[in-house]
Tab-separated table of C-alpha atoms in Angstrom:
chain	number	residue	atom	x	y	z
A	1	MET	CA	87.222	72.589	137.089
A	2	ALA	CA	84.657	73.845	135.085
A	3	GLU	CA	86.894	76.730	133.938
A	4	ASP	CA	89.394	74.238	133.003
A	5	ASP	CA	86.806	72.345	130.849
A	6	SER	CA	85.355	75.307	129.115
A	7	SER	CA	88.913	76.431	128.414
A	8	GLN	CA	89.244	73.333	126.207
A	9	GLU	CA	86.245	74.202	123.948
A	10	LYS	CA	87.348	75.053	120.449
A	11	THR	CA	85.718	78.471	120.313
A	12	GLU	CA	88.771	80.570	118.844
A	13	GLU	CA	89.271	81.291	115.328
A	14	PRO	CA	92.253	79.520	113.822
A	15	THR	CA	95.542	81.233	113.653
A	16	GLN	CA	97.460	81.953	110.413
A	17	LYS	CA	99.856	79.029	111.224
A	18	ARG	CA	96.948	76.549	111.521
A	19	LEU	CA	95.429	77.672	108.489
A	20	SER	CA	98.624	77.212	106.615
A	21	LYS	CA	99.112	73.724	108.050
A	22	ALA	CA	95.590	72.771	107.361
A	23	ARG	CA	96.074	73.710	103.595
A	24	GLU	CA	99.377	71.905	103.471
A	25	ASP	CA	97.580	68.889	104.839
A	26	GLY	CA	94.774	69.404	102.222
A	27	GLN	CA	92.096	70.537	104.535
A	28	VAL	CA	90.307	73.082	102.647
A	29	PRO	CA	86.649	73.663	101.842
A	30	ARG	CA	85.485	71.342	99.073
A	31	SER	CA	81.988	71.020	97.515
A	32	ARG	CA	81.221	67.785	95.444
A	33	GLU	CA	77.773	69.392	94.670
A	34	LEU	CA	79.593	72.458	92.960
A	35	THR	CA	81.783	70.328	90.851
A	36	THR	CA	78.906	67.949	89.884
A	37	SER	CA	76.716	70.951	89.164
A	38	ALA	CA	79.523	72.791	87.117
A	39	ILE	CA	80.055	69.469	84.936
A	40	LEU	CA	76.487	68.881	84.308
A	41	LEU	CA	75.354	72.352	83.581
A	42	SER	CA	78.417	73.039	81.256
A	43	GLY	CA	78.126	69.696	79.729
A	44	SER	CA	74.195	70.262	78.928
A	45	ILE	CA	75.067	73.870	77.582
A	46	ALA	CA	77.828	72.538	75.454
A	47	LEU	CA	75.493	69.739	74.176
A	48	PHE	CA	73.048	72.459	73.298
A	49	VAL	CA	75.482	74.660	71.707
A	50	PHE	CA	77.399	72.169	69.558
A	51	ALA	CA	74.169	70.002	68.573
A	52	PRO	CA	74.142	71.130	64.903
A	53	PHE	CA	77.928	70.340	64.493
A	54	MET	CA	77.613	67.044	66.465
A	55	SER	CA	74.331	65.990	64.636
A	56	GLN	CA	75.923	66.783	61.213
A	57	ARG	CA	78.911	64.667	62.020
A	58	LEU	CA	76.826	61.752	63.256
A	59	LEU	CA	74.822	62.042	60.095
A	60	ASP	CA	77.885	61.689	58.068
A	61	ILE	CA	79.181	58.760	60.223
A	62	LEU	CA	75.720	56.971	59.623
A	63	ARG	CA	76.002	57.686	55.794
A	64	PHE	CA	79.569	56.563	55.678
A	65	ASN	CA	78.563	53.351	57.351
A	66	PHE	CA	75.569	52.465	55.471
A	67	GLN	CA	76.747	53.597	51.903
A	68	PHE	CA	79.584	51.597	50.731
A	69	GLU	CA	80.327	49.129	48.037
A	70	ARG	CA	79.353	45.408	48.322
A	71	GLU	CA	83.000	44.025	47.991
A	72	VAL	CA	83.972	46.128	51.147
A	73	ILE	CA	81.986	43.684	53.301
A	74	PHE	CA	84.072	40.747	52.200
A	75	ASP	CA	87.504	42.555	52.457
A	76	PRO	CA	88.660	42.383	56.149
A	77	ALA	CA	91.199	45.018	55.542
A	78	MET	CA	88.706	47.473	54.164
A	79	MET	CA	86.372	46.900	57.144
A	80	ILE	CA	89.032	47.637	59.783
A	81	SER	CA	89.941	50.878	57.801
A	82	HIS	CA	86.335	51.618	57.709
A	83	LEU	CA	85.965	51.015	61.538
A	84	THR	CA	89.111	53.306	62.233
A	85	HIS	CA	87.843	56.076	60.278
A	86	SER	CA	84.440	55.959	61.835
A	87	PHE	CA	85.875	55.805	65.158
A	88	ALA	CA	88.185	58.890	64.460
A	89	ASP	CA	85.147	60.819	63.322
A	90	ALA	CA	83.108	60.211	66.293
A	91	LEU	CA	85.922	61.266	68.592
A	92	TYR	CA	86.108	64.396	66.261
A	93	SER	CA	82.483	65.129	66.619
A	94	LEU	CA	82.517	64.571	70.182
A	95	PHE	CA	85.707	66.434	71.217
A	96	PRO	CA	84.143	69.976	71.959
A	97	LEU	CA	81.800	68.221	74.519
A	98	PHE	CA	84.699	66.254	75.966
A	99	ALA	CA	86.901	69.518	76.382
A	100	VAL	CA	84.107	71.515	78.056
A	101	LEU	CA	83.654	68.562	80.662
A	102	VAL	CA	87.457	68.339	81.339
A	103	VAL	CA	87.758	72.118	81.939
A	104	ALA	CA	84.459	72.007	84.019
A	105	ALA	CA	86.064	69.223	86.075
A	106	ILE	CA	89.205	71.281	86.835
A	107	LEU	CA	87.580	74.533	87.458
A	108	GLY	CA	84.648	73.108	89.542
A	109	PRO	CA	86.943	72.153	92.695
A	110	ILE	CA	89.235	75.241	92.275
A	111	ALA	CA	86.175	77.571	92.659
A	112	LEU	CA	85.985	76.706	96.285
A	113	GLY	CA	89.220	76.335	98.134
A	114	GLY	CA	91.498	77.154	95.276
A	115	TRP	CA	94.226	75.187	93.585
A	116	LEU	CA	95.827	72.962	95.871
A	117	TRP	CA	98.169	69.895	95.429
A	118	SER	CA	98.807	67.900	98.716
A	119	THR	CA	100.360	64.573	98.873
A	120	LYS	CA	99.296	64.390	102.655
A	121	ALA	CA	95.548	64.298	101.554
A	122	MET	CA	96.187	61.319	99.429
A	123	ALA	CA	98.221	59.408	102.138
A	124	PRO	CA	96.281	56.461	103.739
A	125	LYS	CA	94.895	57.086	107.132
A	126	ALA	CA	93.872	54.431	109.701
A	127	SER	CA	91.191	56.664	110.829
A	128	ARG	CA	89.404	56.017	107.516
A	129	MET	CA	89.519	52.284	107.938
A	130	ASN	CA	88.161	52.406	111.567
A	131	PRO	CA	84.518	51.194	111.551
A	132	MET	CA	83.660	53.432	114.617
A	133	GLU	CA	84.861	56.477	112.743
A	134	GLY	CA	83.042	55.448	109.676
A	135	LEU	CA	79.807	55.226	111.910
A	136	LYS	CA	80.354	58.711	113.437
A	137	ARG	CA	80.658	60.179	110.115
A	138	MET	CA	77.598	58.331	109.024
A	139	PHE	CA	75.499	59.456	111.906
A	140	GLY	CA	77.073	62.853	112.332
A	141	VAL	CA	76.014	66.223	111.345
A	142	LYS	CA	77.744	65.947	108.013
A	143	GLY	CA	76.315	62.635	107.310
A	144	LEU	CA	72.803	64.087	107.986
A	145	VAL	CA	73.434	66.899	105.724
A	146	GLU	CA	74.514	64.365	102.936
A	147	LEU	CA	71.379	62.640	103.286
A	148	VAL	CA	69.240	65.592	103.206
A	149	LYS	CA	71.098	66.747	100.041
A	150	ALA	CA	70.587	63.387	98.275
A	151	LEU	CA	66.890	63.424	99.027
A	152	ALA	CA	66.521	66.907	97.948
A	153	LYS	CA	68.302	66.169	94.672
A	154	VAL	CA	66.110	62.997	93.920
A	155	ILE	CA	62.871	64.975	94.720
A	156	LEU	CA	63.841	68.079	92.649
A	157	ILE	CA	65.296	66.303	89.689
A	158	LEU	CA	62.418	63.871	89.657
A	159	SER	CA	59.847	66.616	90.064
A	160	LEU	CA	61.407	68.464	87.146
A	161	ALA	CA	61.762	65.448	84.987
A	162	ILE	CA	57.831	64.899	85.207
A	163	VAL	CA	57.189	68.308	84.273
A	164	LEU	CA	59.570	68.064	81.261
A	165	LEU	CA	58.042	65.013	80.099
A	166	ILE	CA	54.504	66.489	80.186
A	167	SER	CA	55.649	69.598	78.652
A	168	MET	CA	57.612	67.971	75.858
A	169	GLN	CA	55.262	64.998	75.268
A	170	GLN	CA	53.977	66.469	71.905
A	171	ASP	CA	57.367	67.318	70.566
A	172	MET	CA	58.937	63.989	71.390
A	173	LEU	CA	55.862	62.078	69.670
A	174	GLU	CA	56.274	64.084	66.483
A	175	LEU	CA	59.794	62.931	66.140
A	176	ALA	CA	58.561	59.475	64.933
A	177	ASN	CA	56.756	61.321	61.862
A	178	GLN	CA	60.033	63.519	60.802
A	179	ALA	CA	62.752	62.481	58.400
A	180	VAL	CA	65.917	61.304	59.738
A	181	LYS	CA	68.007	64.326	59.709
A	182	PRO	CA	65.390	66.803	61.257
A	183	SER	CA	64.514	64.218	63.833
A	184	ILE	CA	68.112	63.934	64.868
A	185	VAL	CA	68.505	67.769	65.045
A	186	ASP	CA	65.057	67.914	67.175
A	187	SER	CA	65.982	65.091	69.385
A	188	LEU	CA	69.313	66.787	70.421
A	189	ARG	CA	67.594	69.986	70.755
A	190	ILE	CA	64.969	68.443	73.095
A	191	SER	CA	67.686	66.543	74.988
A	192	GLY	CA	70.002	69.638	75.387
A	193	TRP	CA	67.178	71.795	76.798
A	194	ALA	CA	66.014	68.856	79.233
A	195	ALA	CA	69.664	68.604	80.133
A	196	ILE	CA	70.170	72.253	80.849
A	197	ALA	CA	67.084	72.399	82.991
A	198	LEU	CA	67.749	69.223	85.022
A	199	SER	CA	71.425	70.364	85.552
A	200	ALA	CA	70.114	73.929	86.599
A	201	VAL	CA	68.131	72.391	89.457
A	202	THR	CA	71.493	71.374	91.047
A	203	ILE	CA	72.291	75.034	91.448
A	204	PHE	CA	69.851	74.936	94.434
A	205	ILE	CA	71.711	72.238	96.162
A	206	VAL	CA	75.011	73.943	95.614
A	207	LEU	CA	73.612	77.208	97.190
A	208	VAL	CA	73.179	75.061	100.355
A	209	ASP	CA	76.175	72.806	100.102
A	210	VAL	CA	78.814	75.658	99.504
A	211	PRO	CA	77.963	77.743	102.681
A	212	PHE	CA	77.817	74.443	104.682
A	213	GLN	CA	81.055	73.263	103.530
A	214	ILE	CA	82.710	76.643	104.290
A	215	TRP	CA	81.157	76.421	107.764
A	216	ASP	CA	82.067	72.930	108.433
A	217	ASN	CA	85.749	73.649	107.437
A	218	SER	CA	85.824	76.487	109.606
A	219	ARG	CA	84.224	74.501	112.559
A	220	LYS	CA	86.986	71.848	112.413
A	221	LEU	CA	89.839	74.383	112.165
A	222	LYS	CA	88.709	76.296	115.374
A	223	MET	CA	91.080	76.050	118.216
A	224	SER	CA	90.920	76.027	121.883
A	225	ARG	CA	92.829	78.609	124.164
A	226	GLN	CA	95.194	76.022	125.097
A	227	ASP	CA	95.760	75.076	121.596
A	228	ILE	CA	96.738	78.716	120.886
A	229	LYS	CA	98.993	78.807	123.834
A	230	ASP	CA	100.661	75.615	122.742
A	231	GLU	CA	101.154	76.876	119.376
A	232	MET	CA	102.898	80.104	120.751
A	233	LYS	CA	105.054	77.996	122.786
A	234	ASP	CA	106.221	76.167	119.812
A	235	SER	CA	106.593	79.115	117.767
A	236	GLU	CA	108.492	81.261	120.218
A	237	GLY	CA	110.063	78.314	122.162
A	238	LYS	CA	108.996	76.705	125.454
A	239	PRO	CA	110.220	78.742	128.528
A	240	GLU	CA	112.229	75.838	129.872
A	241	VAL	CA	113.852	75.221	126.387
A	242	LYS	CA	114.636	78.951	125.918
A	243	GLY	CA	116.110	79.084	129.530
A	244	ARG	CA	118.180	76.013	128.828
A	245	ILE	CA	119.561	77.673	125.519
A	246	ARG	CA	120.342	80.834	127.472
A	247	GLN	CA	122.179	79.093	130.294
A	248	LEU	CA	124.260	77.117	127.572
A	249	GLN	CA	124.916	80.554	125.809
A	250	ARG	CA	126.250	82.183	129.106
A	251	GLU	CA	128.363	79.153	129.649
A	252	MET	CA	129.950	79.187	126.341
A	253	ALA	CA	130.459	82.824	126.742
A	254	ASN	CA	132.021	82.523	129.993
A	255	ASN	CA	134.224	79.800	128.828
A	256	ARG	CA	135.474	82.033	126.044
A	257	GLN	CA	136.044	84.923	128.693
A	258	LEU	CA	138.091	82.570	131.112
A	259	ALA	CA	140.170	81.442	128.102
A	260	ALA	CA	141.117	85.077	127.511
A	261	VAL	CA	141.974	85.790	131.168
A	262	PRO	CA	145.733	84.478	130.905
A	263	GLU	CA	146.049	87.273	128.202
A	264	ALA	CA	145.213	90.024	130.312
A	265	ASP	CA	147.559	92.469	132.088
A	266	VAL	CA	145.524	93.083	135.146
A	267	VAL	CA	142.268	91.902	137.008
A	268	ILE	CA	140.443	94.617	138.746
A	269	THR	CA	138.150	93.419	141.526
A	270	ASN	CA	135.862	94.904	144.164
A	271	PRO	CA	137.061	92.466	145.601
A	272	THR	CA	134.210	89.812	145.868
A	273	HIS	CA	131.300	90.483	143.573
A	274	PHE	CA	132.830	92.043	140.389
A	275	SER	CA	136.038	91.080	138.384
A	276	VAL	CA	137.328	92.756	135.235
A	277	ALA	CA	140.167	91.607	133.113
A	278	VAL	CA	141.952	94.284	131.277
A	279	LYS	CA	144.631	94.035	128.345
A	280	TYR	CA	146.752	96.787	127.035
A	281	ASP	CA	149.565	96.428	124.325
A	282	PRO	CA	150.911	99.914	123.640
A	283	ASP	CA	152.433	98.433	120.139
A	284	SER	CA	148.971	97.274	118.792
A	285	MET	CA	146.207	98.991	120.572
A	286	GLU	CA	145.304	102.530	121.045
A	287	THR	CA	143.401	102.163	124.247
A	288	PRO	CA	142.989	99.389	126.779
A	289	ILE	CA	140.154	96.662	126.181
A	290	VAL	CA	138.161	94.385	128.506
A	291	VAL	CA	138.833	90.710	127.717
A	292	ALA	CA	136.688	89.210	130.456
A	293	LYS	CA	134.339	90.359	133.165
A	294	GLY	CA	131.668	88.929	135.452
A	295	VAL	CA	130.008	88.839	138.919
A	296	ASP	CA	129.768	86.393	141.746
A	297	PHE	CA	130.798	82.917	140.572
A	298	VAL	CA	132.304	84.186	137.157
A	299	ALA	CA	134.026	86.758	139.023
A	300	LEU	CA	135.574	84.127	141.351
A	301	LYS	CA	136.679	81.975	138.481
A	302	ILE	CA	138.130	85.073	136.673
A	303	ARG	CA	140.315	85.548	139.999
A	304	GLU	CA	141.241	81.822	140.126
A	305	VAL	CA	142.406	81.709	136.506
A	306	ALA	CA	144.515	84.928	136.999
A	307	ASN	CA	146.138	83.577	140.034
A	308	ALA	CA	146.932	80.317	138.249
A	309	ASN	CA	148.671	82.361	135.573
A	310	ASP	CA	150.442	84.890	137.573
A	311	ILE	CA	148.068	87.849	136.393
A	312	GLN	CA	148.137	90.763	138.682
A	313	ILE	CA	144.877	91.170	140.653
A	314	MET	CA	144.144	94.691	142.015
A	315	GLU	CA	141.281	95.816	144.396
A	316	SER	CA	139.448	98.880	143.404
A	317	PRO	CA	135.651	98.527	144.095
A	318	VAL	CA	134.785	101.547	142.404
A	319	LEU	CA	136.729	101.133	139.382
A	320	ALA	CA	135.673	97.508	139.044
A	321	ARG	CA	132.044	98.401	139.149
A	322	ALA	CA	132.644	101.201	136.671
A	323	VAL	CA	134.478	99.256	134.025
A	324	TYR	CA	131.804	96.249	134.447
A	325	HIS	CA	128.808	98.459	133.812
A	326	THR	CA	130.375	100.670	130.966
A	327	THR	CA	132.440	98.160	128.902
A	328	GLU	CA	131.440	95.010	127.127
A	329	VAL	CA	133.808	92.172	126.520
A	330	ASP	CA	136.286	92.867	123.714
A	331	GLN	CA	135.340	96.639	123.665
A	332	GLU	CA	137.760	99.441	124.478
A	333	ILE	CA	137.738	101.278	127.881
A	334	PRO	CA	135.557	104.495	127.714
A	335	ALA	CA	137.337	107.860	127.524
A	336	GLY	CA	135.918	108.715	130.957
A	337	LEU	CA	137.993	106.065	132.651
A	338	TYR	CA	141.162	106.481	130.775
A	339	MET	CA	143.156	108.103	133.690
A	340	ALA	CA	141.885	105.547	136.222
A	341	VAL	CA	142.861	102.700	134.120
A	342	ALA	CA	146.149	104.262	132.923
A	343	GLN	CA	147.120	104.593	136.856
A	344	VAL	CA	146.351	100.782	137.221
A	345	LEU	CA	148.174	99.655	134.243
A	346	ALA	CA	151.143	102.027	135.092
A	347	TYR	CA	151.368	100.359	138.638
A	348	VAL	CA	151.151	96.796	136.954
A	349	PHE	CA	153.971	97.613	134.303
A	350	GLN	CA	156.364	99.144	136.963
A	351	LEU	CA	155.775	96.206	139.358
A	352	SER	CA	156.660	93.840	136.594
A	353	ASN	CA	159.909	95.665	135.822
A	354	TYR	CA	160.612	95.802	139.613
A	355	ARG	CA	160.167	92.034	139.871
A	356	LYS	CA	162.484	91.724	136.914
A	357	GLY	CA	165.075	93.791	138.849
A	358	ARG	CA	164.610	97.031	136.929
A	359	GLY	CA	163.594	100.023	138.695
A	360	GLU	CA	162.058	100.803	142.095
A	361	ARG	CA	159.016	99.341	143.575
A	362	PRO	CA	156.038	101.306	142.859
A	363	ASP	CA	153.579	102.800	145.289
A	364	TYR	CA	150.296	101.103	145.362
A	365	PRO	CA	147.474	103.474	143.772
A	366	ARG	CA	145.129	104.273	146.623
A	367	ASN	CA	142.855	107.287	145.233
A	368	ILE	CA	142.150	106.122	141.602
A	369	PRO	CA	140.082	108.931	140.051
A	370	VAL	CA	136.589	107.528	138.674
A	371	PRO	CA	134.229	110.304	137.210
A	372	LYS	CA	131.044	110.676	139.423
A	373	ASP	CA	128.796	109.767	136.400
A	374	MET	CA	130.460	106.527	135.940
A	375	GLN	CA	130.273	105.390	139.873
A	376	PHE	CA	127.892	102.768	140.446
A	377	ASP	CA	126.676	102.123	143.966
A	378	PRO	CA	127.291	98.510	145.298
């Protein structure tokens, strides 16, 4: 019993079929921390790099909105045009930042698990709405890891924010004494460095989360020995199904053979276990061919069909076994058996003529020559 229980433990590495199916279902390692860190870090770097461009554009927007003629205020059409122009300039100034964020949002998830589009992953699942399953996830290993990550992020970011506030305190206080344009540039510079520093802290969380997600996904995909056996059965076919298929194939082949027996010229038997039906048409065939063969039950059915259709049956145990073992259905008789089969066919054709009133009754062939290398012991 213990052995049976241990065999159900998921200790085996997943097969290629299991990995492919998991990918089709959307089950690949993903790290939200990696995506978040990529967006924050790239966004903060983009904010720092494009700060001069963005600050200049913002100054232009402020100047445009505070420097206009008095009559513009009382003209609704001019105010709408003014607002539209300001909105377009704002989008233009923020476009580089938005573009970087979109690229980071796409590349972040692809970095772990690769590109994947799966509708199965988006399909609703009853287990997600099950409160008990939710509690298991909340208090499971993954829930504990998520709690530790959240606490670590709060502690790290809060600690770094305090350090940044202390170190940049003097710079931030000096902004009040600067002119508008330099103060905007310096404020963006301070914000950029602070954003980069705070975003860089999340890299430490990513270094822990990515290996954990890979390990957790691998753990979920592990298989038991019974799972592997079942998969092999499904891939190769269950033994009982394969056996049934082979049985049906044999039955179909036997039915085709029995349907060809009425076209034969002679059925050679041993006389109980083997039967082979041979056909020869001098006008269309160079050598005789076997149209049906069988052992035991099939051999009996061949003889029954031959009797029902007045096909000559001849007993020659050695020749019957030789033809059965050396020739497949619809194949020509091998050269080594030409003389033996020719004697049988000659007897059958002469007997047919005799029954039609032409010629004398032929002697039954007793010693049919079969080469020793083609003789098979019963």
